[in-house]
mmCIF file of C-alpha atoms and ligand atoms in Angstrom:
data_model
loop_
_atom_site.group_PDB
_atom_site.id
_atom_site.type_symbol
_atom_site.label_atom_id
_atom_site.label_comp_id
_atom_site.label_asym_id
_atom_site.label_seq_id
_atom_site.Cartn_x
_atom_site.Cartn_y
_atom_site.Cartn_z
ATOM 1 C CA UNK A 1 -180.174 361.169 -32.029
ATOM 2 C CA UNK A 2 -182.652 361.974 -34.766
ATOM 3 C CA UNK A 3 -179.888 361.711 -37.311
ATOM 4 C CA UNK A 4 -178.774 358.299 -36.055
ATOM 5 C CA UNK A 5 -182.343 356.941 -36.294
ATOM 6 C CA UNK A 6 -182.736 358.235 -39.858
ATOM 7 C CA UNK A 7 -179.509 356.618 -40.894
ATOM 8 C CA UNK A 8 -180.391 353.292 -39.333
ATOM 9 C CA UNK A 9 -183.907 353.449 -40.877
ATOM 10 C CA UNK A 10 -182.499 354.053 -44.284
ATOM 11 C CA UNK A 11 -179.912 351.329 -43.741
ATOM 12 C CA UNK A 12 -182.733 349.071 -42.754
ATOM 13 C CA UNK A 13 -184.770 350.096 -45.828
ATOM 14 C CA UNK A 14 -181.809 349.413 -48.024
ATOM 15 C CA UNK A 15 -181.343 346.019 -46.422
ATOM 16 C CA UNK A 16 -185.011 345.173 -46.939
ATOM 17 C CA UNK A 17 -184.947 346.314 -50.535
ATOM 18 C CA UNK A 18 -181.797 344.447 -51.343
ATOM 19 C CA UNK A 19 -183.238 341.362 -49.652
ATOM 20 C CA UNK A 20 -186.351 341.413 -51.880
ATOM 21 C CA UNK A 21 -184.396 342.194 -55.008
ATOM 22 C CA UNK A 22 -181.976 339.352 -54.362
ATOM 23 C CA UNK A 23 -184.733 336.726 -54.369
ATOM 24 C CA UNK A 24 -185.600 336.302 -58.075
ATOM 25 C CA UNK A 25 -181.999 335.481 -59.053
ATOM 26 C CA UNK A 26 -182.205 332.456 -56.772
ATOM 27 C CA UNK A 27 -185.701 331.534 -58.018
ATOM 28 C CA UNK A 28 -187.334 332.142 -54.675
ATOM 29 C CA UNK A 29 -190.112 334.534 -53.617
ATOM 30 C CA UNK A 30 -191.584 335.722 -50.327
ATOM 31 C CA UNK A 31 -194.865 333.957 -49.572
ATOM 32 C CA UNK A 32 -195.991 336.599 -47.063
ATOM 33 C CA UNK A 33 -196.432 339.237 -49.741
ATOM 34 C CA UNK A 34 -198.929 337.072 -51.610
ATOM 35 C CA UNK A 35 -200.364 334.704 -49.023
ATOM 36 C CA UNK A 36 -203.903 335.906 -49.753
ATOM 37 C CA UNK A 37 -203.554 334.850 -53.364
ATOM 38 C CA UNK A 38 -202.252 331.398 -52.390
ATOM 39 C CA UNK A 39 -204.812 330.718 -49.665
ATOM 40 C CA UNK A 40 -207.658 333.100 -50.507
ATOM 41 C CA UNK A 41 -210.632 333.851 -48.252
ATOM 42 C CA UNK A 42 -212.950 332.284 -50.850
ATOM 43 C CA UNK A 43 -212.466 330.124 -53.960
ATOM 44 C CA UNK A 44 -211.130 332.323 -56.751
ATOM 45 C CA UNK A 45 -211.892 331.026 -60.237
ATOM 46 C CA UNK A 46 -210.108 332.856 -63.053
ATOM 47 C CA UNK A 47 -213.007 332.265 -65.422
ATOM 48 C CA UNK A 48 -215.658 334.926 -65.676
ATOM 49 C CA UNK A 49 -219.364 334.609 -66.326
ATOM 50 C CA UNK A 50 -219.752 334.452 -70.098
ATOM 51 C CA UNK A 51 -222.434 333.571 -72.600
ATOM 52 C CA UNK A 52 -222.671 332.703 -76.283
ATOM 53 C CA UNK A 53 -225.933 333.325 -78.115
ATOM 54 C CA UNK A 54 -226.566 330.617 -80.666
ATOM 55 C CA UNK A 55 -228.051 333.173 -83.066
ATOM 56 C CA UNK A 56 -224.715 335.022 -83.032
ATOM 57 C CA UNK A 57 -222.280 332.094 -83.134
ATOM 58 C CA UNK A 58 -224.097 329.864 -85.629
ATOM 59 C CA UNK A 59 -223.505 332.266 -88.580
ATOM 60 C CA UNK A 60 -219.775 332.282 -87.724
ATOM 61 C CA UNK A 61 -219.752 328.505 -87.610
ATOM 62 C CA UNK A 62 -221.494 328.319 -90.999
ATOM 63 C CA UNK A 63 -218.922 330.785 -92.373
ATOM 64 C CA UNK A 64 -216.198 328.477 -91.064
ATOM 65 C CA UNK A 65 -217.924 325.847 -93.197
ATOM 66 C CA UNK A 66 -217.332 328.032 -96.258
ATOM 67 C CA UNK A 67 -213.660 328.631 -95.634
ATOM 68 C CA UNK A 68 -212.380 325.269 -94.411
ATOM 69 C CA UNK A 69 -213.404 321.653 -94.929
ATOM 70 C CA UNK A 70 -214.020 319.340 -91.981
ATOM 71 C CA UNK A 71 -211.269 317.029 -93.171
ATOM 72 C CA UNK A 72 -208.755 319.788 -93.661
ATOM 73 C CA UNK A 73 -209.547 321.269 -90.265
ATOM 74 C CA UNK A 74 -209.561 317.753 -88.724
ATOM 75 C CA UNK A 75 -212.096 319.198 -86.249
ATOM 76 C CA UNK A 76 -214.000 322.265 -87.456
ATOM 77 C CA UNK A 77 -214.822 323.799 -84.124
ATOM 78 C CA UNK A 78 -215.338 327.313 -82.823
ATOM 79 C CA UNK A 79 -213.960 327.161 -79.309
ATOM 80 C CA UNK A 80 -215.974 328.981 -76.655
ATOM 81 C CA UNK A 81 -213.151 330.971 -75.087
ATOM 82 C CA UNK A 82 -213.684 332.495 -71.661
ATOM 83 C CA UNK A 83 -213.080 336.258 -72.045
ATOM 84 C CA UNK A 84 -210.872 336.284 -68.916
ATOM 85 C CA UNK A 85 -208.726 333.422 -70.197
ATOM 86 C CA UNK A 86 -207.411 331.940 -73.432
ATOM 87 C CA UNK A 87 -208.210 328.660 -75.180
ATOM 88 C CA UNK A 88 -208.735 325.916 -74.040
ATOM 89 C CA UNK A 89 -210.500 327.502 -71.069
ATOM 90 C CA UNK A 90 -214.285 327.914 -71.173
ATOM 91 C CA UNK A 91 -214.252 327.609 -67.397
ATOM 92 C CA UNK A 92 -211.132 326.940 -65.298
ATOM 93 C CA UNK A 93 -211.592 323.206 -65.852
ATOM 94 C CA UNK A 94 -213.905 322.737 -68.847
ATOM 95 C CA UNK A 95 -213.306 323.284 -72.551
ATOM 96 C CA UNK A 96 -216.340 323.695 -74.799
ATOM 97 C CA UNK A 97 -216.738 324.321 -78.500
ATOM 98 C CA UNK A 98 -219.308 324.198 -81.279
ATOM 99 C CA UNK A 99 -218.530 321.697 -84.012
ATOM 100 C CA UNK A 100 -219.939 321.676 -87.547
ATOM 101 C CA UNK A 101 -220.092 318.849 -90.086
ATOM 102 C CA UNK A 102 -221.720 319.508 -93.452
ATOM 103 C CA UNK A 103 -223.443 316.820 -95.518
ATOM 104 C CA UNK A 104 -220.941 314.448 -97.097
ATOM 105 C CA UNK A 105 -218.100 315.522 -94.859
ATOM 106 C CA UNK A 106 -215.963 313.415 -92.540
ATOM 107 C CA UNK A 107 -213.978 314.592 -89.548
ATOM 108 C CA UNK A 108 -211.226 311.975 -89.768
ATOM 109 C CA UNK A 109 -210.621 309.276 -87.164
ATOM 110 C CA UNK A 110 -208.235 309.955 -84.332
ATOM 111 C CA UNK A 111 -207.903 309.118 -80.662
ATOM 112 C CA UNK A 112 -206.587 311.048 -77.709
ATOM 113 C CA UNK A 113 -206.160 310.844 -73.974
ATOM 114 C CA UNK A 114 -208.663 313.681 -73.477
ATOM 115 C CA UNK A 115 -212.271 312.697 -72.758
ATOM 116 C CA UNK A 116 -215.027 314.254 -74.874
ATOM 117 C CA UNK A 117 -218.765 314.428 -74.542
ATOM 118 C CA UNK A 118 -221.101 315.943 -77.114
ATOM 119 C CA UNK A 119 -224.539 317.471 -76.766
ATOM 120 C CA UNK A 120 -226.310 317.412 -80.119
ATOM 121 C CA UNK A 121 -227.856 320.770 -81.046
ATOM 122 C CA UNK A 122 -229.211 320.402 -84.562
ATOM 123 C CA UNK A 123 -229.115 318.378 -87.740
ATOM 124 C CA UNK A 124 -230.120 314.958 -88.994
ATOM 125 C CA UNK A 125 -228.333 311.828 -90.205
ATOM 126 C CA UNK A 126 -225.099 312.793 -88.514
ATOM 127 C CA UNK A 127 -223.010 310.221 -86.730
ATOM 128 C CA UNK A 128 -220.120 309.779 -84.390
ATOM 129 C CA UNK A 129 -218.318 306.474 -84.760
ATOM 130 C CA UNK A 130 -216.626 305.525 -81.502
ATOM 131 C CA UNK A 131 -214.270 302.529 -81.426
ATOM 132 C CA UNK A 132 -216.342 300.576 -83.975
ATOM 133 C CA UNK A 133 -219.854 301.714 -82.953
ATOM 134 C CA UNK A 134 -221.493 304.041 -85.482
ATOM 135 C CA UNK A 135 -223.844 306.135 -83.335
ATOM 136 C CA UNK A 136 -226.522 308.303 -84.974
ATOM 137 C CA UNK A 137 -226.813 311.807 -83.539
ATOM 138 C CA UNK A 138 -230.184 313.230 -82.585
ATOM 139 C CA UNK A 139 -231.012 316.564 -81.010
ATOM 140 C CA UNK A 140 -230.487 316.440 -77.245
ATOM 141 C CA UNK A 141 -228.378 313.272 -77.254
ATOM 142 C CA UNK A 142 -225.247 313.105 -75.175
ATOM 143 C CA UNK A 143 -222.592 310.971 -76.865
ATOM 144 C CA UNK A 144 -219.332 310.058 -75.156
ATOM 145 C CA UNK A 145 -215.864 309.576 -76.517
ATOM 146 C CA UNK A 146 -213.940 307.921 -73.679
ATOM 147 C CA UNK A 147 -210.210 308.424 -73.373
ATOM 148 C CA UNK A 148 -208.141 306.741 -76.108
ATOM 149 C CA UNK A 149 -211.176 305.572 -78.156
ATOM 150 C CA UNK A 150 -210.961 305.968 -81.949
ATOM 151 C CA UNK A 151 -213.594 308.380 -83.226
ATOM 152 C CA UNK A 152 -214.676 310.048 -86.446
ATOM 153 C CA UNK A 153 -217.735 312.165 -87.213
ATOM 154 C CA UNK A 154 -219.831 312.409 -90.378
ATOM 155 C CA UNK A 155 -223.045 313.763 -91.869
ATOM 156 C CA UNK A 156 -225.068 311.680 -94.332
ATOM 157 C CA UNK A 157 -228.014 314.076 -94.673
ATOM 158 C CA UNK A 158 -229.432 314.397 -98.199
ATOM 159 C CA UNK A 159 -231.266 317.705 -97.679
ATOM 160 C CA UNK A 160 -228.225 319.840 -97.006
ATOM 161 C CA UNK A 161 -228.747 320.127 -93.238
ATOM 162 C CA UNK A 162 -225.653 320.964 -91.221
ATOM 163 C CA UNK A 163 -224.919 318.879 -88.128
ATOM 164 C CA UNK A 164 -223.959 321.029 -85.135
ATOM 165 C CA UNK A 165 -223.147 320.020 -81.587
ATOM 166 C CA UNK A 166 -221.533 321.236 -78.388
ATOM 167 C CA UNK A 167 -218.235 319.562 -77.479
ATOM 168 C CA UNK A 168 -217.183 319.335 -73.835
ATOM 169 C CA UNK A 169 -213.605 318.193 -73.197
ATOM 170 C CA UNK A 170 -211.295 318.066 -70.181
ATOM 171 C CA UNK A 171 -208.529 319.933 -72.043
ATOM 172 C CA UNK A 172 -207.765 322.441 -69.232
ATOM 173 C CA UNK A 173 -206.678 319.524 -67.028
ATOM 174 C CA UNK A 174 -203.743 318.865 -69.342
ATOM 175 C CA UNK A 175 -202.337 322.309 -68.587
ATOM 176 C CA UNK A 176 -201.642 320.873 -65.110
ATOM 177 C CA UNK A 177 -200.965 317.259 -66.031
ATOM 178 C CA UNK A 178 -199.358 317.406 -69.468
ATOM 179 C CA UNK A 179 -200.238 313.857 -70.439
ATOM 180 C CA UNK A 180 -202.671 314.406 -73.316
ATOM 181 C CA UNK A 181 -201.628 313.292 -76.768
ATOM 182 C CA UNK A 182 -203.378 312.235 -79.952
ATOM 183 C CA UNK A 183 -202.870 309.695 -82.701
ATOM 184 C CA UNK A 184 -204.372 309.886 -86.203
ATOM 185 C CA UNK A 185 -205.867 306.718 -87.697
ATOM 186 C CA UNK A 186 -204.395 305.455 -90.973
ATOM 187 C CA UNK A 187 -207.721 305.885 -92.823
ATOM 188 C CA UNK A 188 -210.364 308.623 -92.753
ATOM 189 C CA UNK A 189 -212.825 306.327 -91.006
ATOM 190 C CA UNK A 190 -212.218 303.748 -88.303
ATOM 191 C CA UNK A 191 -214.206 300.606 -89.277
ATOM 192 C CA UNK A 192 -217.619 300.703 -87.584
ATOM 193 C CA UNK A 193 -221.096 299.190 -87.687
ATOM 194 C CA UNK A 194 -224.350 301.071 -86.977
ATOM 195 C CA UNK A 195 -225.821 300.528 -83.506
ATOM 196 C CA UNK A 196 -229.253 301.518 -82.174
ATOM 197 C CA UNK A 197 -228.283 301.604 -78.535
ATOM 198 C CA UNK A 198 -224.950 302.200 -76.942
ATOM 199 C CA UNK A 199 -223.526 302.682 -73.460
ATOM 200 C CA UNK A 200 -221.976 305.793 -75.006
ATOM 201 C CA UNK A 201 -225.285 307.385 -76.052
ATOM 202 C CA UNK A 202 -227.756 309.042 -73.663
ATOM 203 C CA UNK A 203 -230.897 310.042 -75.600
ATOM 204 C CA UNK A 204 -232.695 313.206 -74.520
ATOM 205 C CA UNK A 205 -236.121 311.539 -74.297
ATOM 206 C CA UNK A 206 -235.126 309.389 -71.320
ATOM 207 C CA UNK A 207 -233.486 312.340 -69.539
ATOM 208 C CA UNK A 208 -236.588 314.487 -69.993
ATOM 209 C CA UNK A 209 -238.756 311.607 -68.779
ATOM 210 C CA UNK A 210 -236.708 311.403 -65.601
ATOM 211 C CA UNK A 211 -236.922 315.168 -65.065
ATOM 212 C CA UNK A 212 -240.677 315.205 -65.674
ATOM 213 C CA UNK A 213 -241.246 312.313 -63.260
ATOM 214 C CA UNK A 214 -239.809 314.351 -60.372
ATOM 215 C CA UNK A 215 -242.529 316.429 -58.689
ATOM 216 C CA UNK A 216 -242.207 320.149 -58.096
ATOM 217 C CA UNK A 217 -241.073 323.259 -59.937
ATOM 218 C CA UNK A 218 -237.431 322.228 -60.051
ATOM 219 C CA UNK A 219 -235.778 318.922 -60.909
ATOM 220 C CA UNK A 220 -232.191 317.862 -61.515
ATOM 221 C CA UNK A 221 -230.891 314.743 -63.206
ATOM 222 C CA UNK A 222 -227.283 313.591 -63.034
ATOM 223 C CA UNK A 223 -226.109 311.568 -66.028
ATOM 224 C CA UNK A 224 -224.529 308.306 -64.918
ATOM 225 C CA UNK A 225 -223.400 305.009 -66.386
ATOM 226 C CA UNK A 226 -225.401 301.891 -65.545
ATOM 227 C CA UNK A 227 -223.001 301.072 -62.712
ATOM 228 C CA UNK A 228 -223.731 304.458 -61.123
ATOM 229 C CA UNK A 229 -220.430 306.052 -62.070
ATOM 230 C CA UNK A 230 -220.056 309.516 -63.599
ATOM 231 C CA UNK A 231 -219.772 309.815 -67.394
ATOM 232 C CA UNK A 232 -215.971 309.910 -67.043
ATOM 233 C CA UNK A 233 -213.304 310.336 -64.389
ATOM 234 C CA UNK A 234 -212.944 314.012 -65.311
ATOM 235 C CA UNK A 235 -216.172 315.526 -66.669
ATOM 236 C CA UNK A 236 -219.810 314.578 -66.344
ATOM 237 C CA UNK A 237 -223.177 316.164 -67.092
ATOM 238 C CA UNK A 238 -226.530 317.093 -65.601
ATOM 239 C CA UNK A 239 -229.895 318.373 -66.766
ATOM 240 C CA UNK A 240 -232.360 320.584 -64.922
ATOM 241 C CA UNK A 241 -236.027 321.404 -65.340
ATOM 242 C CA UNK A 242 -237.402 324.766 -64.204
ATOM 243 C CA UNK A 243 -241.172 325.186 -64.334
ATOM 244 C CA UNK A 244 -242.606 328.162 -66.231
ATOM 245 C CA UNK A 245 -242.771 331.288 -64.113
ATOM 246 C CA UNK A 246 -240.574 329.897 -61.336
ATOM 247 C CA UNK A 247 -237.092 330.531 -59.945
ATOM 248 C CA UNK A 248 -234.731 327.772 -58.807
ATOM 249 C CA UNK A 249 -233.214 327.990 -55.306
ATOM 250 C CA UNK A 250 -229.869 329.779 -55.118
ATOM 251 C CA UNK A 251 -227.041 327.271 -54.915
ATOM 252 C CA UNK A 252 -223.284 327.261 -55.106
ATOM 253 C CA UNK A 253 -220.874 324.398 -55.578
ATOM 254 C CA UNK A 254 -217.125 323.966 -55.956
ATOM 255 C CA UNK A 255 -217.989 322.504 -59.357
ATOM 256 C CA UNK A 256 -217.877 324.664 -62.488
ATOM 257 C CA UNK A 257 -220.382 324.403 -65.330
ATOM 258 C CA UNK A 258 -220.882 325.015 -69.024
ATOM 259 C CA UNK A 259 -224.649 325.351 -69.389
ATOM 260 C CA UNK A 260 -226.494 324.790 -72.632
ATOM 261 C CA UNK A 261 -230.189 325.541 -72.992
ATOM 262 C CA UNK A 262 -232.108 322.638 -74.485
ATOM 263 C CA UNK A 263 -235.459 324.397 -74.375
ATOM 264 C CA UNK A 264 -237.145 327.414 -72.814
ATOM 265 C CA UNK A 265 -236.530 331.073 -72.182
ATOM 266 C CA UNK A 266 -235.339 332.840 -69.081
ATOM 267 C CA UNK A 267 -232.274 334.068 -67.267
ATOM 268 C CA UNK A 268 -229.744 332.973 -64.680
ATOM 269 C CA UNK A 269 -228.555 335.201 -61.864
ATOM 270 C CA UNK A 270 -224.921 334.449 -61.121
ATOM 271 C CA UNK A 271 -222.921 335.904 -58.243
ATOM 272 C CA UNK A 272 -219.150 335.315 -58.293
ATOM 273 C CA UNK A 273 -217.397 334.029 -55.136
ATOM 274 C CA UNK A 274 -216.143 337.561 -54.381
ATOM 275 C CA UNK A 275 -219.734 338.292 -53.334
ATOM 276 C CA UNK A 276 -219.704 341.467 -55.444
ATOM 277 C CA UNK A 277 -219.809 340.614 -59.123
ATOM 278 C CA UNK A 278 -223.349 339.655 -60.046
ATOM 279 C CA UNK A 279 -224.498 339.134 -63.596
ATOM 280 C CA UNK A 280 -227.770 338.247 -65.199
ATOM 281 C CA UNK A 281 -227.417 336.009 -68.241
ATOM 282 C CA UNK A 282 -230.491 335.949 -70.451
ATOM 283 C CA UNK A 283 -230.934 332.785 -72.435
ATOM 284 C CA UNK A 284 -233.087 330.871 -74.801
ATOM 285 C CA UNK A 285 -232.947 327.530 -76.568
ATOM 286 C CA UNK A 286 -229.433 326.638 -77.844
ATOM 287 C CA UNK A 287 -227.549 329.369 -75.956
ATOM 288 C CA UNK A 288 -224.487 328.445 -73.871
ATOM 289 C CA UNK A 289 -223.109 330.104 -70.715
ATOM 290 C CA UNK A 290 -220.599 329.535 -67.937
ATOM 291 C CA UNK A 291 -220.986 329.258 -64.192
ATOM 292 C CA UNK A 292 -217.532 329.465 -62.566
ATOM 293 C CA UNK A 293 -216.721 327.388 -59.472
ATOM 294 C CA UNK A 294 -218.361 328.559 -56.220
ATOM 295 C CA UNK A 295 -220.503 331.105 -58.045
ATOM 296 C CA UNK A 296 -224.007 331.312 -56.629
ATOM 297 C CA UNK A 297 -226.595 330.603 -59.284
ATOM 298 C CA UNK A 298 -230.350 330.583 -59.651
ATOM 299 C CA UNK A 299 -232.332 330.073 -62.828
ATOM 300 C CA UNK A 300 -235.523 331.899 -63.723
ATOM 301 C CA UNK A 301 -237.890 330.590 -66.370
ATOM 302 C CA UNK A 302 -240.242 333.107 -67.964
ATOM 303 C CA UNK A 303 -243.935 332.421 -67.490
ATOM 304 C CA UNK A 304 -244.908 332.659 -71.160
ATOM 305 C CA UNK A 305 -242.267 330.315 -72.550
ATOM 306 C CA UNK A 306 -243.213 326.983 -70.991
ATOM 307 C CA UNK A 307 -240.817 325.073 -68.778
ATOM 308 C CA UNK A 308 -237.092 325.279 -69.327
ATOM 309 C CA UNK A 309 -234.632 322.415 -69.690
ATOM 310 C CA UNK A 310 -230.988 323.235 -69.046
ATOM 311 C CA UNK A 311 -228.178 320.829 -69.848
ATOM 312 C CA UNK A 312 -224.749 321.359 -68.269
ATOM 313 C CA UNK A 313 -221.298 319.852 -68.544
ATOM 314 C CA UNK A 314 -219.636 319.804 -65.112
ATOM 315 C CA UNK A 315 -216.272 318.878 -63.593
ATOM 316 C CA UNK A 316 -217.908 317.006 -60.694
ATOM 317 C CA UNK A 317 -215.936 313.731 -61.102
ATOM 318 C CA UNK A 318 -212.568 315.499 -60.693
ATOM 319 C CA UNK A 319 -213.737 317.686 -57.827
ATOM 320 C CA UNK A 320 -215.284 314.696 -56.029
ATOM 321 C CA UNK A 321 -212.352 312.359 -56.601
ATOM 322 C CA UNK A 322 -210.042 314.923 -55.012
ATOM 323 C CA UNK A 323 -212.319 315.359 -52.001
ATOM 324 C CA UNK A 324 -213.055 318.991 -52.887
ATOM 325 C CA UNK A 325 -216.853 318.872 -53.191
ATOM 326 C CA UNK A 326 -218.734 321.512 -51.259
ATOM 327 C CA UNK A 327 -222.192 322.832 -51.803
ATOM 328 C CA UNK A 328 -224.319 325.559 -50.246
ATOM 329 C CA UNK A 329 -228.062 326.018 -50.789
HETATM 330 O O1 LIG B 401 -214.185 315.845 -81.891
HETATM 331 O O2 LIG B 401 -212.319 314.867 -81.459
HETATM 332 O O3 LIG B 401 -213.834 320.307 -79.806
HETATM 333 O O4 LIG B 401 -210.310 316.259 -80.648
HETATM 334 C C1 LIG B 401 -211.646 319.462 -79.639
HETATM 335 C C2 LIG B 401 -210.758 318.436 -79.854
HETATM 336 C C3 LIG B 401 -213.398 318.148 -80.590
HETATM 337 C C4 LIG B 401 -213.036 315.858 -81.425
HETATM 338 C C5 LIG B 401 -212.947 319.306 -80.010
HETATM 339 C C6 LIG B 401 -211.185 317.254 -80.430
HETATM 340 C C7 LIG B 401 -212.528 317.111 -80.801
#
């Protein structure tokens, strides 16, 4: 009796094993062995919490300026690569990089399907020319390059000041929808004329004014076009003010973020959706850090440093358009 059972068990085991091993040849796989991964108990971003100190990355960017020209590189950018992923992922849905243009240089005109927004970090007399509008860059400006718009960048500073900004692009999207492509323009520059104001430029002063006009220790401002729409169909941006010596309420959203510190000193406490991995990211002016989707975040501004202003690129338009927005305070 015992013997019969053993034989049938081992027959059964053999049958099970040969069943599983027969699957890959037919390009099929058993869902039940990985159902948790497919429909997890909580959102499961692949991106980790990461930060880039400006004081550490800027020297590398300036070294890049010594070894390659802006024109030769086409775009001289140090990509901010999430340590759990590879380029182009800064978060699961956002690409970010730091771009450098030295005086007299041109990053030649091209256009692509991908949307780009730029947050200007430092420099003077730099410009982005977008589809004929030559837009001067000033610290704190957000400048858009909508999909399929010709754009070139330059720096006309006479005192040797480098122009540096943060790029935010929707490049990760094109890993899912492989529809991004680029076209170079025949000349270095696409013909443009200087403009003072543009629907593509969002100066910092007006953003800060909005934030300061909201009462209380914490304020948030969502960048929008005049018609109320997000900055693009894929990525948009926000800015937050945290009063000195205060902590913002913990919040989590299905949106992911690339934060960039405009001004102030403090730290953010970030808890990943697994409810276990918590990290404290210390920051000061010009640092950049990630908040993965559904990570709980609160920002603390040190008392002695004055109030903090945090800028962030987000993927809100995509998440909203797909009906996937959720938020918990
Ligand atoms: O400035 O056009 O960081 O095409 C990556 C790809 C910047 C740009 C990036 C780009 C650009």
